[in-house]
Amino acid sequence: MAGLNCGVTLPLLGVLLLGAAHLTGGAAFEIGLPHGSGITVSIKPGTPLLPGKTCHIVPRTKTDTLLIKSGETKGFSFSCPSPENYFVIEVQRNIDCMAGPCFFGEVQLQPPTSGLPTLNRTFIWNVQAHKRIGLELQFSLPRLRQIEPGDSCPDGVTHSISGRIDSTTVQIGTFCSNGTVSRIKMQEGVQMALHLPWFHHRNVSGFSIANRSSIKRLCIIESVFEGEGSATLMSANYPAGFPEDELMTWQFVIPAPLRASVSFLQFNVSNCERKEERVEYYIPGSTTNPEVFKLEDKQPGNMAGNFNLSLQGCDQDAQNPGILRLKFQVLVQHPQQESNITYVVDLSKERAMWLSIEPRPSRQSRRFVPGCFVCLESRTCSTNLTLTAGSKHKISFLCDDLTRLWMNAEKTVDCMDHRYCLRRSFPLLVPGDILQLPVQLHDFSWKLLVPKDRLSLALVPAQKLQQHTQERTCNSSFSYLVASTGPGQDLYFGSFCSGGAIQQIQVKQNISVTLRTFAPSFRQEVSRQGLIVAFIPYFKEEAVFTVTPDTKSKVYLRTPNWERGLPSLASVSWNISVPRDQVACLTFMKERTGLVCQTGRAFLIVQEQSSAAEEVFSLEEVLPKPIARHHSFWVNISNCSPASGKQLDLLFQVSLTPRTVDLTVILIAVVGGGALLLFALGLVICFVKKKKKKRTKGPAVGIYNGNVNTQMPMQPPKFQKAPKDADPHVYAVIEDTMVYGHLLQGSNGSFILPEVDTYRPFQGPVGGCPPSPPPTCSRAPTVKLAPEEPCPGFSPESESEPYTFSHPTKGSRGDENTAVPLLDAHEAEQPGE
């Protein structure tokens, strides 16, 4: 190699016969190339920019192409004033380092651009060398920046570099100016092409050639950073496949105290028969050099000092080789304070959970933006990091602004043994190791799973919740998003925040509860809020909301799936409590729903919980006016199968006002009560006097005498002989409450009134279950159901039908033993079971 670099140069500039003369009638050029220069100049048609117009080389040739070889001199001109729109010029020089002395040093533009026509120009240098000879292209400032083939550079100046493997040409890359690539080393030859636009007055090549020893690989690309910045680099032949079983290396020069991180932007792997495709790192200070990674692995980051990255191919399958290609980015920036802090995230006790740290969505910027990396064990860094359950993780951050990152997590909680899970509860809490990280938590979701048709779920907040509506928005630092998660289910119950009236949310089946944060202050507020989930017996409602309104504010409630409408045949209920001294006003925010049912009926049911009285309204008609309720009540909304178009969505309001009583009513009640009291007192006095008179007239009547024959002559017996197990002394009717009166006298002669059972209305709450919707009939189109026309197959009695008391009338014959006086009966009834 030393014999080749003997300092021999070819002073071609002194012997090149180049000239340009201006002749009468137009511009003319003359180019002369000396013998042995290895230079060929060709002028040929390019892509015409002005279709329909023509331009020719004078003197004309058959192909409109002018070729000037080494040792020739030719003069020419163009038939148009703007030949740059029709022709291009290509100057190619062959340098043979295998046959004799090789030129090394700064490469000149020969012929100089000042002596060439103002056409788009391409200078090509073909350097041939032995396989054991290394060639190095050194680029002066500004260095090169790699782009994808087909992309253009801002100034129009591009560099295309190719190498050789035997007789095969390998494209190393296409480059622009103003980058980090300072040197490219190859062996067995190199081709360098410099493309200059016609308007660019560049007169230097900008690179030099040096000989080196064998590099024993396809190429080595050196990238030098002088400050913060990034570089995007690609494998050879990108986006085509990397050569089989080849090795390519990138060397990075990183000044102190900057740190570098590697990210793979795009890659593909081939089908290997032997060996394995991989990337290798030589990292300063590492005790395991080279560090080997698969292309699928997270790549190293937070590296201080220079390092190397190598891409190694494999022996590919001849039948189905596939392609290996790689596009990656190296980001260099100043270390941050957080990069020296290690955080421990202990998920070893978790069973089904993951945590992802990722960039926030943001607008792309053309200026350099320092990267935001999450590093695992301080070395494996990436813009996205996912931590899984069952392990303890150590992480750090390499980021200038941690607000550019956020966290999302999900935890699955399932309990499939309904006998064990029933009535059990547990809190929904964010693990403390996650809250201590310096990155904002965006979403933490709990997937709550229960056995189908066996258990349901109840969500009980520490503080009452408010449902987010347009009329009353949530302004807190976090909210709970509740939605169903079962297969085929798409039911969003709503967004809820603290400071409302919802005391409990019960849902039928599997749900997802997502804690979504909006401000860093949620860490202090969420500890006071809290949410407990309990497994409860299964019920068929989609959801039941327990609401305790506040006297100071109105409560706005809306049906689930507000944006898309309540699902077909779904039923939702609200259990609304009303204090004794308050009156609730139920107001619907619109007059009509606009709903048209295809099958079934859609109902609104308002039911008092104290009396079980209910009102039923059709949701296809006008909604009721504001309704006043003095006691706690249910609101049930049951959907039909709507026709295409408008879906069911309802928004209603509940407000409380103090219960007031008119003064006139109070006075009338006092006067009436006094009069009634005086009247009752008079009756008692008369009753006592009458009984005293009866006591002086002889023995009390109604004394039972078993020896008296009560059978009237010539009359059939009134009572037949009873069976043995019957009690012959059971009477059907006792009219006189004073029978056995002598037994009712006390020691002081007064009468002791017996305690008798009388029916009193039930005063306690009967609102444990929501009202059952009326039966629906599937039909199309929808018609009104008449009360006297029940749906086919519908039984008027159901398990939820309340019991009522009815009193017999004179015309009733339901039970003659109690409806007919004893002495007027002509025929005794046989005792029934």
PDB file of N, CA and C in Angstrom, residues 320-380:
ATOM      1  N   ASN A 320     -36.670 -18.721   0.477  1.00  0.00           N
ATOM      2  CA  ASN A 320     -37.429 -17.578   0.990  1.00  0.00           C
ATOM      3  C   ASN A 320     -36.492 -16.702   1.813  1.00  0.00           C
ATOM      4  N   PRO A 321     -35.663 -15.896   1.152  1.00  0.00           N
ATOM      5  CA  PRO A 321     -34.623 -15.167   1.891  1.00  0.00           C
ATOM      6  C   PRO A 321     -35.155 -14.045   2.768  1.00  0.00           C
ATOM      7  N   GLY A 322     -36.201 -13.352   2.328  1.00  0.00           N
ATOM      8  CA  GLY A 322     -36.635 -12.177   3.065  1.00  0.00           C
ATOM      9  C   GLY A 322     -35.627 -11.052   2.908  1.00  0.00           C
ATOM     10  N   ILE A 323     -35.790  -9.993   3.659  1.00  0.00           N
ATOM     11  CA  ILE A 323     -34.847  -8.872   3.597  1.00  0.00           C
ATOM     12  C   ILE A 323     -34.519  -8.400   5.002  1.00  0.00           C
ATOM     13  N   LEU A 324     -33.247  -8.007   5.149  1.00  0.00           N
ATOM     14  CA  LEU A 324     -32.790  -7.371   6.385  1.00  0.00           C
ATOM     15  C   LEU A 324     -32.545  -5.901   6.073  1.00  0.00           C
ATOM     16  N   ARG A 325     -33.176  -5.015   6.817  1.00  0.00           N
ATOM     17  CA  ARG A 325     -32.966  -3.584   6.642  1.00  0.00           C
ATOM     18  C   ARG A 325     -33.180  -2.888   7.981  1.00  0.00           C
ATOM     19  N   LEU A 326     -32.533  -1.731   8.111  1.00  0.00           N
ATOM     20  CA  LEU A 326     -32.569  -1.030   9.387  1.00  0.00           C
ATOM     21  C   LEU A 326     -32.478   0.467   9.143  1.00  0.00           C
ATOM     22  N   LYS A 327     -33.353   1.195   9.828  1.00  0.00           N
ATOM     23  CA  LYS A 327     -33.299   2.658   9.867  1.00  0.00           C
ATOM     24  C   LYS A 327     -33.369   3.053  11.332  1.00  0.00           C
ATOM     25  N   PHE A 328     -32.387   3.824  11.786  1.00  0.00           N
ATOM     26  CA  PHE A 328     -32.332   4.139  13.205  1.00  0.00           C
ATOM     27  C   PHE A 328     -31.921   5.595  13.400  1.00  0.00           C
ATOM     28  N   GLN A 329     -32.071   6.057  14.635  1.00  0.00           N
ATOM     29  CA  GLN A 329     -31.751   7.429  14.994  1.00  0.00           C
ATOM     30  C   GLN A 329     -30.867   7.433  16.232  1.00  0.00           C
ATOM     31  N   VAL A 330     -29.881   8.305  16.212  1.00  0.00           N
ATOM     32  CA  VAL A 330     -29.027   8.540  17.377  1.00  0.00           C
ATOM     33  C   VAL A 330     -29.294   9.958  17.862  1.00  0.00           C
ATOM     34  N   LEU A 331     -29.681  10.074  19.120  1.00  0.00           N
ATOM     35  CA  LEU A 331     -29.999  11.366  19.710  1.00  0.00           C
ATOM     36  C   LEU A 331     -28.968  11.688  20.780  1.00  0.00           C
ATOM     37  N   VAL A 332     -28.356  12.867  20.675  1.00  0.00           N
ATOM     38  CA  VAL A 332     -27.311  13.292  21.603  1.00  0.00           C
ATOM     39  C   VAL A 332     -27.788  14.557  22.308  1.00  0.00           C
ATOM     40  N   GLN A 333     -27.704  14.568  23.625  1.00  0.00           N
ATOM     41  CA  GLN A 333     -28.174  15.710  24.398  1.00  0.00           C
ATOM     42  C   GLN A 333     -27.468  15.756  25.733  1.00  0.00           C
ATOM     43  N   HIS A 334     -27.634  16.880  26.425  1.00  0.00           N
ATOM     44  CA  HIS A 334     -27.031  17.044  27.738  1.00  0.00           C
ATOM     45  C   HIS A 334     -27.735  16.151  28.752  1.00  0.00           C
ATOM     46  N   PRO A 335     -27.023  15.596  29.698  1.00  0.00           N
ATOM     47  CA  PRO A 335     -27.682  14.789  30.741  1.00  0.00           C
ATOM     48  C   PRO A 335     -28.548  15.668  31.619  1.00  0.00           C
ATOM     49  N   GLN A 336     -29.650  15.096  32.079  1.00  0.00           N
ATOM     50  CA  GLN A 336     -30.570  15.822  32.937  1.00  0.00           C
ATOM     51  C   GLN A 336     -30.372  15.378  34.383  1.00  0.00           C
ATOM     52  N   GLN A 337     -30.898  16.170  35.281  1.00  0.00           N
ATOM     53  CA  GLN A 337     -30.767  15.837  36.699  1.00  0.00           C
ATOM     54  C   GLN A 337     -31.447  14.516  37.010  1.00  0.00           C
ATOM     55  N   GLU A 338     -32.587  14.252  36.315  1.00  0.00           N
ATOM     56  CA  GLU A 338     -33.327  13.023  36.588  1.00  0.00           C
ATOM     57  C   GLU A 338     -32.566  11.784  36.123  1.00  0.00           C
ATOM     58  N   SER A 339     -31.593  11.954  35.196  1.00  0.00           N
ATOM     59  CA  SER A 339     -30.871  10.787  34.689  1.00  0.00           C
ATOM     60  C   SER A 339     -29.996  10.147  35.755  1.00  0.00           C
ATOM     61  N   ASN A 340     -29.705  10.871  36.819  1.00  0.00           N
ATOM     62  CA  ASN A 340     -28.886  10.333  37.901  1.00  0.00           C
ATOM     63  C   ASN A 340     -29.722   9.760  39.040  1.00  0.00           C
ATOM     64  N   ILE A 341     -31.048   9.788  38.904  1.00  0.00           N
ATOM     65  CA  ILE A 341     -31.943   9.267  39.943  1.00  0.00           C
ATOM     66  C   ILE A 341     -32.576   7.971  39.439  1.00  0.00           C
ATOM     67  N   THR A 342     -32.503   6.953  40.262  1.00  0.00           N
ATOM     68  CA  THR A 342     -33.093   5.660  39.917  1.00  0.00           C
ATOM     69  C   THR A 342     -34.356   5.446  40.743  1.00  0.00           C
ATOM     70  N   TYR A 343     -35.444   5.100  40.063  1.00  0.00           N
ATOM     71  CA  TYR A 343     -36.729   4.850  40.718  1.00  0.00           C
ATOM     72  C   TYR A 343     -37.023   3.351  40.659  1.00  0.00           C
ATOM     73  N   VAL A 344     -37.531   2.832  41.765  1.00  0.00           N
ATOM     74  CA  VAL A 344     -37.885   1.409  41.849  1.00  0.00           C
ATOM     75  C   VAL A 344     -39.398   1.282  41.752  1.00  0.00           C
ATOM     76  N   VAL A 345     -39.847   0.492  40.792  1.00  0.00           N
ATOM     77  CA  VAL A 345     -41.271   0.202  40.624  1.00  0.00           C
ATOM     78  C   VAL A 345     -41.462  -1.278  40.908  1.00  0.00           C
ATOM     79  N   ASP A 346     -42.015  -1.583  42.058  1.00  0.00           N
ATOM     80  CA  ASP A 346     -42.159  -2.973  42.504  1.00  0.00           C
ATOM     81  C   ASP A 346     -43.532  -3.501  42.097  1.00  0.00           C
ATOM     82  N   LEU A 347     -43.537  -4.335  41.076  1.00  0.00           N
ATOM     83  CA  LEU A 347     -44.771  -4.995  40.636  1.00  0.00           C
ATOM     84  C   LEU A 347     -44.697  -6.497  40.887  1.00  0.00           C
ATOM     85  N   SER A 348     -43.803  -6.913  41.790  1.00  0.00           N
ATOM     86  CA  SER A 348     -43.599  -8.349  42.017  1.00  0.00           C
ATOM     87  C   SER A 348     -44.807  -9.016  42.647  1.00  0.00           C
ATOM     88  N   LYS A 349     -45.611  -8.259  43.384  1.00  0.00           N
ATOM     89  CA  LYS A 349     -46.785  -8.848  44.027  1.00  0.00           C
ATOM     90  C   LYS A 349     -48.055  -8.710  43.194  1.00  0.00           C
ATOM     91  N   GLU A 350     -47.943  -8.037  42.073  1.00  0.00           N
ATOM     92  CA  GLU A 350     -49.103  -7.890  41.195  1.00  0.00           C
ATOM     93  C   GLU A 350     -49.232  -9.126  40.311  1.00  0.00           C
ATOM     94  N   ARG A 351     -50.475  -9.444  39.925  1.00  0.00           N
ATOM     95  CA  ARG A 351     -50.719 -10.660  39.143  1.00  0.00           C
ATOM     96  C   ARG A 351     -51.032 -10.364  37.691  1.00  0.00           C
ATOM     97  N   ALA A 352     -51.895  -9.416  37.427  1.00  0.00           N
ATOM     98  CA  ALA A 352     -52.304  -9.096  36.051  1.00  0.00           C
ATOM     99  C   ALA A 352     -52.337  -7.585  35.908  1.00  0.00           C
ATOM    100  N   MET A 353     -51.170  -7.025  35.605  1.00  0.00           N
ATOM    101  CA  MET A 353     -51.062  -5.573  35.547  1.00  0.00           C
ATOM    102  C   MET A 353     -49.907  -5.194  34.633  1.00  0.00           C
ATOM    103  N   TRP A 354     -50.007  -4.039  33.976  1.00  0.00           N
ATOM    104  CA  TRP A 354     -48.904  -3.481  33.200  1.00  0.00           C
ATOM    105  C   TRP A 354     -48.916  -1.962  33.345  1.00  0.00           C
ATOM    106  N   LEU A 355     -47.724  -1.367  33.174  1.00  0.00           N
ATOM    107  CA  LEU A 355     -47.545   0.074  33.246  1.00  0.00           C
ATOM    108  C   LEU A 355     -46.731   0.504  32.043  1.00  0.00           C
ATOM    109  N   SER A 356     -47.227   1.497  31.306  1.00  0.00           N
ATOM    110  CA  SER A 356     -46.554   2.004  30.112  1.00  0.00           C
ATOM    111  C   SER A 356     -46.226   3.479  30.319  1.00  0.00           C
ATOM    112  N   ILE A 357     -44.969   3.837  30.053  1.00  0.00           N
ATOM    113  CA  ILE A 357     -44.518   5.229  30.073  1.00  0.00           C
ATOM    114  C   ILE A 357     -44.204   5.617  28.637  1.00  0.00           C
ATOM    115  N   GLU A 358     -44.846   6.645  28.136  1.00  0.00           N
ATOM    116  CA  GLU A 358     -44.763   6.958  26.705  1.00  0.00           C
ATOM    117  C   GLU A 358     -44.883   8.457  26.495  1.00  0.00           C
ATOM    118  N   PRO A 359     -44.500   8.957  25.291  1.00  0.00           N
ATOM    119  CA  PRO A 359     -44.601  10.399  25.037  1.00  0.00           C
ATOM    120  C   PRO A 359     -46.051  10.846  24.906  1.00  0.00           C
ATOM    121  N   ARG A 360     -46.313  12.057  25.350  1.00  0.00           N
ATOM    122  CA  ARG A 360     -47.614  12.662  25.094  1.00  0.00           C
ATOM    123  C   ARG A 360     -47.733  12.986  23.603  1.00  0.00           C
ATOM    124  N   PRO A 361     -48.936  12.970  23.056  1.00  0.00           N
ATOM    125  CA  PRO A 361     -49.104  13.443  21.670  1.00  0.00           C
ATOM    126  C   PRO A 361     -48.742  14.927  21.582  1.00  0.00           C
ATOM    127  N   SER A 362     -47.953  15.267  20.579  1.00  0.00           N
ATOM    128  CA  SER A 362     -47.518  16.655  20.424  1.00  0.00           C
ATOM    129  C   SER A 362     -47.317  16.950  18.954  1.00  0.00           C
ATOM    130  N   ARG A 363     -47.258  18.220  18.648  1.00  0.00           N
ATOM    131  CA  ARG A 363     -47.018  18.648  17.280  1.00  0.00           C
ATOM    132  C   ARG A 363     -45.552  18.480  16.923  1.00  0.00           C
ATOM    133  N   GLN A 364     -45.321  18.062  15.669  1.00  0.00           N
ATOM    134  CA  GLN A 364     -43.956  17.900  15.206  1.00  0.00           C
ATOM    135  C   GLN A 364     -43.337  19.271  14.935  1.00  0.00           C
ATOM    136  N   SER A 365     -42.059  19.376  15.237  1.00  0.00           N
ATOM    137  CA  SER A 365     -41.342  20.623  15.021  1.00  0.00           C
ATOM    138  C   SER A 365     -40.125  20.357  14.146  1.00  0.00           C
ATOM    139  N   ARG A 366     -39.800  21.302  13.270  1.00  0.00           N
ATOM    140  CA  ARG A 366     -38.638  21.151  12.407  1.00  0.00           C
ATOM    141  C   ARG A 366     -37.328  21.419  13.140  1.00  0.00           C
ATOM    142  N   ARG A 367     -37.381  22.195  14.195  1.00  0.00           N
ATOM    143  CA  ARG A 367     -36.159  22.475  14.942  1.00  0.00           C
ATOM    144  C   ARG A 367     -35.798  21.271  15.811  1.00  0.00           C
ATOM    145  N   PHE A 368     -34.549  21.239  16.227  1.00  0.00           N
ATOM    146  CA  PHE A 368     -34.089  20.128  17.052  1.00  0.00           C
ATOM    147  C   PHE A 368     -34.766  20.160  18.415  1.00  0.00           C
ATOM    148  N   VAL A 369     -35.293  19.022  18.788  1.00  0.00           N
ATOM    149  CA  VAL A 369     -35.946  18.884  20.087  1.00  0.00           C
ATOM    150  C   VAL A 369     -35.247  17.752  20.826  1.00  0.00           C
ATOM    151  N   PRO A 370     -34.677  18.014  21.990  1.00  0.00           N
ATOM    152  CA  PRO A 370     -34.040  16.932  22.760  1.00  0.00           C
ATOM    153  C   PRO A 370     -35.028  15.810  23.025  1.00  0.00           C
ATOM    154  N   GLY A 371     -34.499  14.606  23.010  1.00  0.00           N
ATOM    155  CA  GLY A 371     -35.372  13.451  23.190  1.00  0.00           C
ATOM    156  C   GLY A 371     -35.781  13.254  24.630  1.00  0.00           C
ATOM    157  N   CYS A 372     -36.830  12.453  24.801  1.00  0.00           N
ATOM    158  CA  CYS A 372     -37.315  12.067  26.120  1.00  0.00           C
ATOM    159  C   CYS A 372     -37.256  10.549  26.180  1.00  0.00           C
ATOM    160  N   PHE A 373     -36.350  10.025  27.009  1.00  0.00           N
ATOM    161  CA  PHE A 373     -36.153   8.584  27.059  1.00  0.00           C
ATOM    162  C   PHE A 373     -36.410   8.074  28.480  1.00  0.00           C
ATOM    163  N   VAL A 374     -36.902   6.844  28.525  1.00  0.00           N
ATOM    164  CA  VAL A 374     -37.041   6.118  29.782  1.00  0.00           C
ATOM    165  C   VAL A 374     -36.034   4.983  29.730  1.00  0.00           C
ATOM    166  N   CYS A 375     -35.184   4.906  30.723  1.00  0.00           N
ATOM    167  CA  CYS A 375     -34.090   3.940  30.727  1.00  0.00           C
ATOM    168  C   CYS A 375     -34.360   2.860  31.768  1.00  0.00           C
ATOM    169  N   LEU A 376     -34.207   1.618  31.332  1.00  0.00           N
ATOM    170  CA  LEU A 376     -34.344   0.480  32.230  1.00  0.00           C
ATOM    171  C   LEU A 376     -32.953   0.027  32.633  1.00  0.00           C
ATOM    172  N   GLU A 377     -32.696  -0.025  33.936  1.00  0.00           N
ATOM    173  CA  GLU A 377     -31.376  -0.354  34.471  1.00  0.00           C
ATOM    174  C   GLU A 377     -30.315   0.631  33.964  1.00  0.00           C
ATOM    175  N   SER A 378     -30.729   1.889  33.687  1.00  0.00           N
ATOM    176  CA  SER A 378     -29.842   3.000  33.318  1.00  0.00           C
ATOM    177  C   SER A 378     -29.156   2.837  31.971  1.00  0.00           C
ATOM    178  N   ARG A 379     -29.434   1.795  31.197  1.00  0.00           N
ATOM    179  CA  ARG A 379     -28.724   1.591  29.947  1.00  0.00           C
ATOM    180  C   ARG A 379     -29.681   1.358  28.779  1.00  0.00           C
ATOM    181  N   THR A 380     -30.688   0.535  28.954  1.00  0.00           N
ATOM    182  CA  THR A 380     -31.638   0.254  27.877  1.00  0.00           C
ATOM    183  C   THR A 380     -32.681   1.356  27.869  1.00  0.00           C
TER     184      THR A 380
END
